[in-house]
Amino acid sequence: MLNKHITSLLNLEGIFVKKINHADNYLKIYIETKATTQICPCCHQQTKQIHDYRYQKIKDLPLQFKDCYLILKKRRYRCKCGKRFYEKYPFLARYQQRTTRLTQYIANELRNSVSIKAVAEKSNVSHSTVTRILDTIHYSSFPLKDAIAIDEFKGNAETGKYQCIIVNPKKNYIMDILPDRTQSHLSAYFREMNRNERHRVKFFVCDMWQPYVDLAYSYFPNAVVIIDKYHFIRHVTWAIENVRKRIQKSMSPTLRKYYKRSRKLILTRYYKLKDEDKKACDLMLLYNDDLRKAHMLKEWFYDICHNEKYSIQRKELFEWIKNAENSGIKEFKKCAATFRHWSKEILNAFKYGLTNGVTEGFNNKIKVLKRISYGIKNFERFRTRILHSCN
């Protein structure tokens, strides 16, 4: 009865526990199986004749915080045709020295943001074994849906400094990882896709990089191109920061340090500031007309972005661009020129509300994965690890 409970606890089909040896760092469990009729792999005839026994040491899942080994007494059968063969075990793959559930455990551990070395140490296997298991996992690209988002990330793989990520921004999953972000490579990739699938795409989200937009209009003619909100809002932030830096050059050292250390008062939305911070911000803005105008334009643009009515946003955006162009501030003139060039795609962002936020979230996960792995040069392995971890 006790042996039955131990066998049930071990949860391996068709085995009997004969003996258990404990040590400080490991655990050895001696197991056997019941002799059964076997099918000869050569002539496919039945046989019960046992030729000999051999012991095999098999690695299993950690047990009681110790490395666990199964010492299996394996039978070798003999057929009338002269063939000698081992019996098959449901928990042990052919030519393997670890259980199938240990392999599955390692594959599941690779979904976490941990290094291959950490998985190997936890599973009592070598680094190369974990790598081989990772190489057996394969992900094909997902089919196109009605929306796609594209962005690049610094992967430093063998294929180049930057890799490309394609995401479904509505369903929140990665569709594919590409080895390069160049226009020629992306064109070849999209050209291989089914034309009808490409024409079903309704939304294409990207940053303010012209090759992405050109690809969208070429290969997704029915899609609305949307610029990610973060990428055009930061141009306003850059503009007011450059105004502050320009004005600081004419200040005294003490005042320059104060403006630099208090720049968050200017960058933060005015209504979010506390009363004492509002007074400090007002004093800072009194120093220079350009800084005061820049702060007004910044607050106005943020109000446009947070407005819920598209008709108002459309009207206010072009009014903002005109005011920025006529402000006499070179930093905001440059920002206004950028917005006028991308006005169609920016208005699409206001109208449909899709962003690259999901993509940026995946990019952060990829950065963590790359950091803990100290870089993954093999692109296919890197791609598999990303899709296995993030999806």
GROMACS .gro file of C-alpha atoms in nm:
model
  391
    1MET     CA    1   0.000   0.000   0.000
    2LEU     CA    2   0.284   0.240   0.087
    3ASN     CA    3   0.458   0.161  -0.244
    4LYS     CA    4   0.134   0.239  -0.424
    5HIS     CA    5   0.115   0.583  -0.264
    6ILE     CA    6   0.481   0.654  -0.345
    7THR     CA    7   0.422   0.552  -0.707
    8SER     CA    8   0.113   0.773  -0.723
    9LEU     CA    9   0.312   1.065  -0.581
   10LEU     CA   10   0.581   1.018  -0.844
   11ASN     CA   11   0.306   1.030  -1.112
   12LEU     CA   12   0.473   0.813  -1.375
   13GLU     CA   13   0.264   0.566  -1.569
   14GLY     CA   14   0.330   0.193  -1.526
   15ILE     CA   15   0.626   0.203  -1.285
   16PHE     CA   16   0.702   0.051  -0.945
   17VAL     CA   17   0.929   0.217  -0.691
   18LYS     CA   18   1.182  -0.031  -0.552
   19LYS     CA   19   1.413   0.188  -0.348
   20ILE     CA   20   1.485   0.556  -0.266
   21ASN     CA   21   1.826   0.694  -0.174
   22HIS     CA   22   1.856   1.040  -0.019
   23ALA     CA   23   2.166   1.257  -0.026
   24ASP     CA   24   2.231   1.619   0.064
   25ASN     CA   25   2.193   1.752  -0.290
   26TYR     CA   26   2.023   1.476  -0.486
   27LEU     CA   27   1.762   1.203  -0.470
   28LYS     CA   28   1.781   0.864  -0.646
   29ILE     CA   29   1.463   0.667  -0.707
   30TYR     CA   30   1.500   0.311  -0.834
   31ILE     CA   31   1.207   0.211  -1.054
   32GLU     CA   32   1.096  -0.087  -1.261
   33THR     CA   33   0.812  -0.167  -1.498
   34LYS     CA   34   0.600  -0.476  -1.547
   35ALA     CA   35   0.701  -0.710  -1.830
   36THR     CA   36   0.455  -0.699  -2.118
   37THR     CA   37   0.421  -0.836  -2.469
   38GLN     CA   38   0.627  -0.630  -2.712
   39ILE     CA   39   0.611  -0.574  -3.088
   40CYS     CA   40   0.938  -0.628  -3.273
   41PRO     CA   41   1.033  -0.313  -3.464
   42CYS     CA   42   1.191  -0.526  -3.738
   43CYS     CA   43   0.940  -0.804  -3.822
   44HIS     CA   44   0.644  -0.664  -3.622
   45GLN     CA   45   0.583  -0.996  -3.447
   46GLN     CA   46   0.492  -1.027  -3.079
   47THR     CA   47   0.750  -1.147  -2.828
   48LYS     CA   48   0.781  -1.194  -2.451
   49GLN     CA   49   1.139  -1.321  -2.442
   50ILE     CA   50   1.366  -1.105  -2.226
   51HIS     CA   51   1.727  -1.088  -2.343
   52ASP     CA   52   1.886  -0.895  -2.051
   53TYR     CA   53   1.853  -0.599  -1.812
   54ARG     CA   54   2.040  -0.271  -1.798
   55TYR     CA   55   2.019   0.027  -1.564
   56GLN     CA   56   1.978   0.381  -1.697
   57LYS     CA   57   2.015   0.702  -1.498
   58ILE     CA   58   1.743   0.952  -1.598
   59LYS     CA   59   1.708   1.313  -1.487
   60ASP     CA   60   1.363   1.410  -1.363
   61LEU     CA   61   1.190   1.716  -1.217
   62PRO     CA   62   1.349   1.854  -0.897
   63LEU     CA   63   1.194   1.703  -0.586
   64GLN     CA   64   1.218   1.835  -0.230
   65PHE     CA   65   1.455   2.110  -0.356
   66LYS     CA   66   1.700   1.840  -0.467
   67ASP     CA   67   1.815   1.712  -0.805
   68CYS     CA   68   1.611   1.402  -0.883
   69TYR     CA   69   1.739   1.096  -1.070
   70LEU     CA   70   1.538   0.793  -1.177
   71ILE     CA   71   1.737   0.469  -1.191
   72LEU     CA   72   1.536   0.268  -1.442
   73LYS     CA   73   1.583  -0.107  -1.479
   74LYS     CA   74   1.538  -0.142  -1.854
   75ARG     CA   75   1.452  -0.469  -2.025
   76ARG     CA   76   1.590  -0.569  -2.359
   77TYR     CA   77   1.371  -0.812  -2.553
   78ARG     CA   78   1.471  -1.074  -2.808
   79CYS     CA   79   1.264  -1.165  -3.111
   80LYS     CA   80   1.269  -1.488  -3.315
   81CYS     CA   81   1.407  -1.291  -3.608
   82GLY     CA   82   1.717  -1.215  -3.401
   83LYS     CA   83   1.636  -0.849  -3.332
   84ARG     CA   84   1.711  -0.718  -2.983
   85PHE     CA   85   1.535  -0.402  -2.867
   86TYR     CA   86   1.441  -0.204  -2.556
   87GLU     CA   87   1.083  -0.161  -2.446
   88LYS     CA   88   0.926   0.183  -2.484
   89TYR     CA   89   0.831   0.406  -2.191
   90PRO     CA   90   0.565   0.680  -2.205
   91PHE     CA   91   0.773   0.908  -1.980
   92LEU     CA   92   1.103   0.868  -2.168
   93ALA     CA   93   1.175   0.974  -2.526
   94ARG     CA   94   1.408   0.766  -2.742
   95TYR     CA   95   1.782   0.831  -2.693
   96GLN     CA   96   1.709   1.074  -2.408
   97GLN     CA   97   1.848   1.078  -2.055
   98ARG     CA   98   1.575   1.302  -1.914
   99THR     CA   99   1.201   1.253  -1.874
  100THR     CA  100   0.959   1.414  -2.118
  101ARG     CA  101   0.804   1.613  -1.834
  102LEU     CA  102   1.144   1.763  -1.751
  103THR     CA  103   1.172   1.874  -2.113
  104GLN     CA  104   0.825   2.028  -2.090
  105TYR     CA  105   0.921   2.196  -1.764
  106ILE     CA  106   1.229   2.353  -1.926
  107ALA     CA  107   1.021   2.473  -2.222
  108ASN     CA  108   0.773   2.637  -1.983
  109GLU     CA  109   1.053   2.798  -1.780
  110LEU     CA  110   1.182   2.958  -2.099
  111ARG     CA  111   0.858   3.159  -2.113
  112ASN     CA  112   0.977   3.357  -1.810
  113SER     CA  113   1.219   3.647  -1.823
  114VAL     CA  114   1.516   3.442  -1.703
  115SER     CA  115   1.845   3.349  -1.864
  116ILE     CA  116   1.919   3.012  -2.019
  117LYS     CA  117   2.187   2.958  -1.756
  118ALA     CA  118   1.933   3.010  -1.475
  119VAL     CA  119   1.693   2.760  -1.635
  120ALA     CA  120   1.977   2.508  -1.672
  121GLU     CA  121   2.079   2.538  -1.306
  122LYS     CA  122   1.720   2.510  -1.187
  123SER     CA  123   1.653   2.203  -1.403
  124ASN     CA  124   1.985   2.022  -1.336
  125VAL     CA  125   2.083   2.014  -1.702
  126SER     CA  126   2.356   2.180  -1.905
  127HIS     CA  127   2.335   2.516  -2.078
  128SER     CA  128   2.361   2.344  -2.419
  129THR     CA  129   2.070   2.111  -2.333
  130VAL     CA  130   1.841   2.407  -2.264
  131THR     CA  131   1.959   2.569  -2.588
  132ARG     CA  132   1.881   2.252  -2.786
  133ILE     CA  133   1.532   2.238  -2.633
  134LEU     CA  134   1.480   2.605  -2.726
  135ASP     CA  135   1.588   2.528  -3.084
  136THR     CA  136   1.317   2.261  -3.114
  137ILE     CA  137   1.048   2.524  -3.054
  138HIS     CA  138   0.928   2.693  -3.370
  139TYR     CA  139   0.679   2.973  -3.431
  140SER     CA  140   0.549   3.068  -3.773
  141SER     CA  141   0.421   3.418  -3.844
  142PHE     CA  142   0.061   3.492  -3.752
  143PRO     CA  143  -0.192   3.577  -4.027
  144LEU     CA  144  -0.283   3.940  -4.086
  145LYS     CA  145  -0.587   4.086  -3.912
  146ASP     CA  146  -0.758   4.422  -3.951
  147ALA     CA  147  -0.485   4.615  -3.765
  148ILE     CA  148  -0.106   4.594  -3.746
  149ALA     CA  149   0.155   4.803  -3.563
  150ILE     CA  150   0.522   4.813  -3.655
  151ASP     CA  151   0.829   4.934  -3.469
  152GLU     CA  152   1.200   4.862  -3.437
  153PHE     CA  153   1.409   4.766  -3.135
  154LYS     CA  154   1.781   4.747  -3.070
  155GLY     CA  155   1.845   4.373  -3.064
  156ASN     CA  156   2.211   4.367  -3.176
  157ALA     CA  157   2.158   4.022  -3.331
  158GLU     CA  158   2.383   3.878  -3.599
  159THR     CA  159   2.152   4.024  -3.868
  160GLY     CA  160   2.216   4.384  -3.763
  161LYS     CA  161   2.185   4.645  -3.492
  162TYR     CA  162   1.806   4.686  -3.521
  163GLN     CA  163   1.532   4.427  -3.558
  164CYS     CA  164   1.166   4.487  -3.640
  165ILE     CA  165   0.854   4.386  -3.447
  166ILE     CA  166   0.503   4.353  -3.593
  167VAL     CA  167   0.216   4.352  -3.343
  168ASN     CA  168  -0.161   4.325  -3.347
  169PRO     CA  169  -0.252   4.638  -3.144
  170LYS     CA  170  -0.612   4.528  -3.089
  171LYS     CA  171  -0.553   4.169  -2.975
  172ASN     CA  172  -0.222   4.245  -2.796
  173TYR     CA  173   0.009   3.980  -2.941
  174ILE     CA  174   0.326   3.974  -3.152
  175MET     CA  175   0.265   3.868  -3.511
  176ASP     CA  176   0.629   3.834  -3.614
  177ILE     CA  177   0.987   3.942  -3.546
  178LEU     CA  178   1.195   4.040  -3.850
  179PRO     CA  179   1.577   4.036  -3.869
  180ASP     CA  180   1.607   4.380  -4.026
  181ARG     CA  181   1.414   4.707  -4.045
  182THR     CA  182   1.544   4.825  -4.383
  183GLN     CA  183   1.287   4.920  -4.644
  184SER     CA  184   1.412   4.659  -4.891
  185HIS     CA  185   1.378   4.377  -4.639
  186LEU     CA  186   1.033   4.490  -4.525
  187SER     CA  187   0.919   4.522  -4.887
  188ALA     CA  188   1.029   4.166  -4.961
  189TYR     CA  189   0.854   4.043  -4.646
  190PHE     CA  190   0.520   4.213  -4.719
  191ARG     CA  191   0.538   4.121  -5.088
  192GLU     CA  192   0.532   3.751  -4.998
  193MET     CA  193   0.205   3.793  -4.806
  194ASN     CA  194  -0.128   3.712  -4.963
  195ARG     CA  195  -0.262   4.016  -5.147
  196ASN     CA  196  -0.620   3.966  -5.026
  197GLU     CA  197  -0.498   3.952  -4.664
  198ARG     CA  198  -0.301   4.274  -4.707
  199HIS     CA  199  -0.603   4.449  -4.854
  200ARG     CA  200  -0.815   4.349  -4.552
  201VAL     CA  201  -0.590   4.548  -4.316
  202LYS     CA  202  -0.776   4.861  -4.203
  203PHE     CA  203  -0.524   5.024  -3.967
  204PHE     CA  204  -0.145   5.059  -3.988
  205VAL     CA  205   0.021   5.209  -3.678
  206CYS     CA  206   0.384   5.325  -3.686
  207ASP     CA  207   0.616   5.603  -3.573
  208MET     CA  208   0.725   5.908  -3.773
  209TRP     CA  209   0.965   5.720  -3.999
  210GLN     CA  210   0.893   5.779  -4.366
  211PRO     CA  211   0.986   5.426  -4.492
  212TYR     CA  212   0.715   5.275  -4.269
  213VAL     CA  213   0.453   5.510  -4.412
  214ASP     CA  214   0.567   5.446  -4.769
  215LEU     CA  215   0.537   5.070  -4.711
  216ALA     CA  216   0.189   5.116  -4.565
  217TYR     CA  217   0.061   5.306  -4.868
  218SER     CA  218   0.227   5.058  -5.107
  219TYR     CA  219   0.124   4.725  -4.956
  220PHE     CA  220  -0.185   4.815  -4.749
  221PRO     CA  221  -0.384   5.047  -4.978
  222ASN     CA  222  -0.707   5.011  -4.777
  223ALA     CA  223  -0.542   5.084  -4.442
  224VAL     CA  224  -0.557   5.410  -4.248
  225VAL     CA  225  -0.203   5.512  -4.150
  226ILE     CA  226  -0.182   5.623  -3.786
  227ILE     CA  227   0.116   5.789  -3.621
  228ASP     CA  228   0.166   5.678  -3.262
  229LYS     CA  229   0.060   5.957  -3.025
  230TYR     CA  230   0.377   5.941  -2.817
  231HIS     CA  231   0.599   6.007  -3.119
  232PHE     CA  232   0.435   6.336  -3.216
  233ILE     CA  233   0.363   6.463  -2.862
  234ARG     CA  234   0.732   6.436  -2.775
  235HIS     CA  235   0.811   6.690  -3.049
  236VAL     CA  236   0.630   6.953  -2.840
  237THR     CA  237   0.825   6.845  -2.533
  238TRP     CA  238   1.151   6.866  -2.725
  239ALA     CA  239   1.056   7.213  -2.854
  240ILE     CA  240   0.988   7.367  -2.512
  241GLU     CA  241   1.299   7.197  -2.368
  242ASN     CA  242   1.513   7.346  -2.645
  243VAL     CA  243   1.361   7.689  -2.575
  244ARG     CA  244   1.455   7.654  -2.209
  245LYS     CA  245   1.810   7.544  -2.294
  246ARG     CA  246   1.853   7.835  -2.536
  247ILE     CA  247   1.735   8.092  -2.280
  248GLN     CA  248   1.952   7.940  -2.005
  249LYS     CA  249   2.268   8.027  -2.199
  250SER     CA  250   2.216   8.398  -2.120
  251MET     CA  251   2.142   8.341  -1.749
  252SER     CA  252   2.372   8.369  -1.452
  253PRO     CA  253   2.518   8.038  -1.326
  254THR     CA  254   2.289   8.032  -1.021
  255LEU     CA  255   1.973   8.100  -1.221
  256ARG     CA  256   2.080   7.851  -1.488
  257LYS     CA  257   2.111   7.576  -1.230
  258TYR     CA  258   1.770   7.664  -1.085
  259TYR     CA  259   1.596   7.646  -1.426
  260LYS     CA  260   1.765   7.319  -1.508
  261ARG     CA  261   1.672   7.156  -1.179
  262SER     CA  262   1.316   7.295  -1.192
  263ARG     CA  263   1.244   7.205  -1.555
  264LYS     CA  264   0.972   6.960  -1.449
  265LEU     CA  265   0.760   7.255  -1.338
  266ILE     CA  266   0.752   7.372  -1.700
  267LEU     CA  267   0.708   7.027  -1.853
  268THR     CA  268   0.429   6.908  -1.620
  269ARG     CA  269   0.070   6.996  -1.706
  270TYR     CA  270  -0.008   7.322  -1.528
  271TYR     CA  271  -0.336   7.204  -1.375
  272LYS     CA  272  -0.157   6.908  -1.213
  273LEU     CA  273   0.083   7.130  -1.019
  274LYS     CA  274   0.029   7.214  -0.654
  275ASP     CA  275  -0.043   7.577  -0.563
  276GLU     CA  276   0.314   7.651  -0.451
  277ASP     CA  277   0.451   7.487  -0.767
  278LYS     CA  278   0.215   7.695  -0.984
  279LYS     CA  279   0.353   8.013  -0.828
  280ALA     CA  280   0.710   7.894  -0.890
  281CYS     CA  281   0.622   7.807  -1.249
  282ASP     CA  282   0.465   8.152  -1.304
  283LEU     CA  283   0.782   8.320  -1.180
  284MET     CA  284   0.994   8.110  -1.414
  285LEU     CA  285   0.775   8.200  -1.712
  286LEU     CA  286   0.795   8.575  -1.634
  287TYR     CA  287   1.167   8.569  -1.712
  288ASN     CA  288   1.125   8.543  -2.092
  289ASP     CA  289   0.846   8.596  -2.347
  290ASP     CA  290   0.958   8.301  -2.564
  291LEU     CA  291   0.942   8.066  -2.268
  292ARG     CA  292   0.598   8.195  -2.174
  293LYS     CA  293   0.468   8.152  -2.532
  294ALA     CA  294   0.627   7.807  -2.551
  295HIS     CA  295   0.452   7.702  -2.230
  296MET     CA  296   0.120   7.830  -2.363
  297LEU     CA  297   0.165   7.634  -2.689
  298LYS     CA  298   0.259   7.323  -2.494
  299GLU     CA  299  -0.050   7.343  -2.271
  300TRP     CA  300  -0.272   7.414  -2.573
  301PHE     CA  301  -0.144   7.113  -2.765
  302TYR     CA  302  -0.196   6.881  -2.467
  303ASP     CA  303  -0.554   7.009  -2.440
  304ILE     CA  304  -0.606   6.922  -2.808
  305CYS     CA  305  -0.475   6.570  -2.751
  306HIS     CA  306  -0.708   6.512  -2.455
  307ASN     CA  307  -1.019   6.650  -2.623
  308GLU     CA  308  -1.277   6.381  -2.692
  309LYS     CA  309  -1.437   6.542  -2.999
  310TYR     CA  310  -1.253   6.479  -3.325
  311SER     CA  311  -1.411   6.779  -3.501
  312ILE     CA  312  -1.266   7.011  -3.236
  313GLN     CA  313  -0.929   6.837  -3.246
  314ARG     CA  314  -0.911   6.876  -3.625
  315LYS     CA  315  -0.992   7.248  -3.611
  316GLU     CA  316  -0.768   7.320  -3.314
  317LEU     CA  317  -0.469   7.132  -3.459
  318PHE     CA  318  -0.446   7.355  -3.768
  319GLU     CA  319  -0.499   7.666  -3.554
  320TRP     CA  320  -0.218   7.549  -3.327
  321ILE     CA  321   0.011   7.496  -3.627
  322LYS     CA  322  -0.061   7.850  -3.755
  323ASN     CA  323   0.007   8.000  -3.411
  324ALA     CA  324   0.329   7.804  -3.375
  325GLU     CA  325   0.443   7.917  -3.720
  326ASN     CA  326   0.369   8.281  -3.630
  327SER     CA  327   0.509   8.262  -3.278
  328GLY     CA  328   0.858   8.374  -3.379
  329ILE     CA  329   1.006   8.082  -3.183
  330LYS     CA  330   1.232   7.878  -3.410
  331GLU     CA  331   1.191   7.559  -3.207
  332PHE     CA  332   0.813   7.567  -3.243
  333LYS     CA  333   0.834   7.668  -3.610
  334LYS     CA  334   1.026   7.346  -3.669
  335CYS     CA  335   0.768   7.151  -3.467
  336ALA     CA  336   0.482   7.313  -3.666
  337ALA     CA  337   0.649   7.217  -3.996
  338THR     CA  338   0.670   6.856  -3.878
  339PHE     CA  339   0.305   6.852  -3.773
  340ARG     CA  340   0.192   7.006  -4.102
  341HIS     CA  341   0.380   6.735  -4.293
  342TRP     CA  342   0.225   6.458  -4.081
  343SER     CA  343  -0.114   6.624  -4.024
  344LYS     CA  344  -0.314   6.351  -4.200
  345GLU     CA  345  -0.162   6.069  -3.995
  346ILE     CA  346  -0.181   6.270  -3.670
  347LEU     CA  347  -0.551   6.337  -3.725
  348ASN     CA  348  -0.601   5.964  -3.782
  349ALA     CA  349  -0.448   5.907  -3.438
  350PHE     CA  350  -0.703   6.147  -3.287
  351LYS     CA  351  -0.992   5.991  -3.480
  352TYR     CA  352  -0.929   5.620  -3.423
  353GLY     CA  353  -0.739   5.620  -3.095
  354LEU     CA  354  -0.498   5.337  -3.183
  355THR     CA  355  -0.142   5.368  -3.051
  356ASN     CA  356   0.183   5.175  -3.044
  357GLY     CA  357   0.158   5.136  -2.667
  358VAL     CA  358   0.127   4.757  -2.690
  359THR     CA  359   0.433   4.744  -2.914
  360GLU     CA  360   0.637   4.958  -2.674
  361GLY     CA  361   0.534   4.725  -2.391
  362PHE     CA  362   0.668   4.426  -2.584
  363ASN     CA  363   0.986   4.623  -2.661
  364ASN     CA  364   1.040   4.671  -2.286
  365LYS     CA  365   1.005   4.294  -2.233
  366ILE     CA  366   1.255   4.233  -2.512
  367LYS     CA  367   1.502   4.473  -2.348
  368VAL     CA  368   1.472   4.283  -2.020
  369LEU     CA  369   1.516   3.950  -2.201
  370LYS     CA  370   1.823   4.078  -2.385
  371ARG     CA  371   1.974   4.220  -2.066
  372ILE     CA  372   1.938   3.906  -1.856
  373SER     CA  373   2.074   3.698  -2.146
  374TYR     CA  374   2.366   3.938  -2.203
  375GLY     CA  375   2.257   3.955  -2.566
  376ILE     CA  376   2.145   3.680  -2.804
  377LYS     CA  377   2.339   3.690  -3.130
  378ASN     CA  378   2.160   3.402  -3.304
  379PHE     CA  379   1.857   3.574  -3.457
  380GLU     CA  380   1.636   3.264  -3.496
  381ARG     CA  381   1.697   3.173  -3.133
  382PHE     CA  382   1.631   3.534  -3.029
  383ARG     CA  383   1.305   3.540  -3.232
  384THR     CA  384   1.188   3.211  -3.079
  385ARG     CA  385   1.265   3.330  -2.728
  386ILE     CA  386   1.072   3.656  -2.782
  387LEU     CA  387   0.763   3.486  -2.927
  388HIS     CA  388   0.778   3.210  -2.664
  389SER     CA  389   0.804   3.461  -2.378
  390CYS     CA  390   0.569   3.738  -2.495
  391ASN     CA  391   0.283   3.546  -2.657
   0.00000   0.00000   0.00000
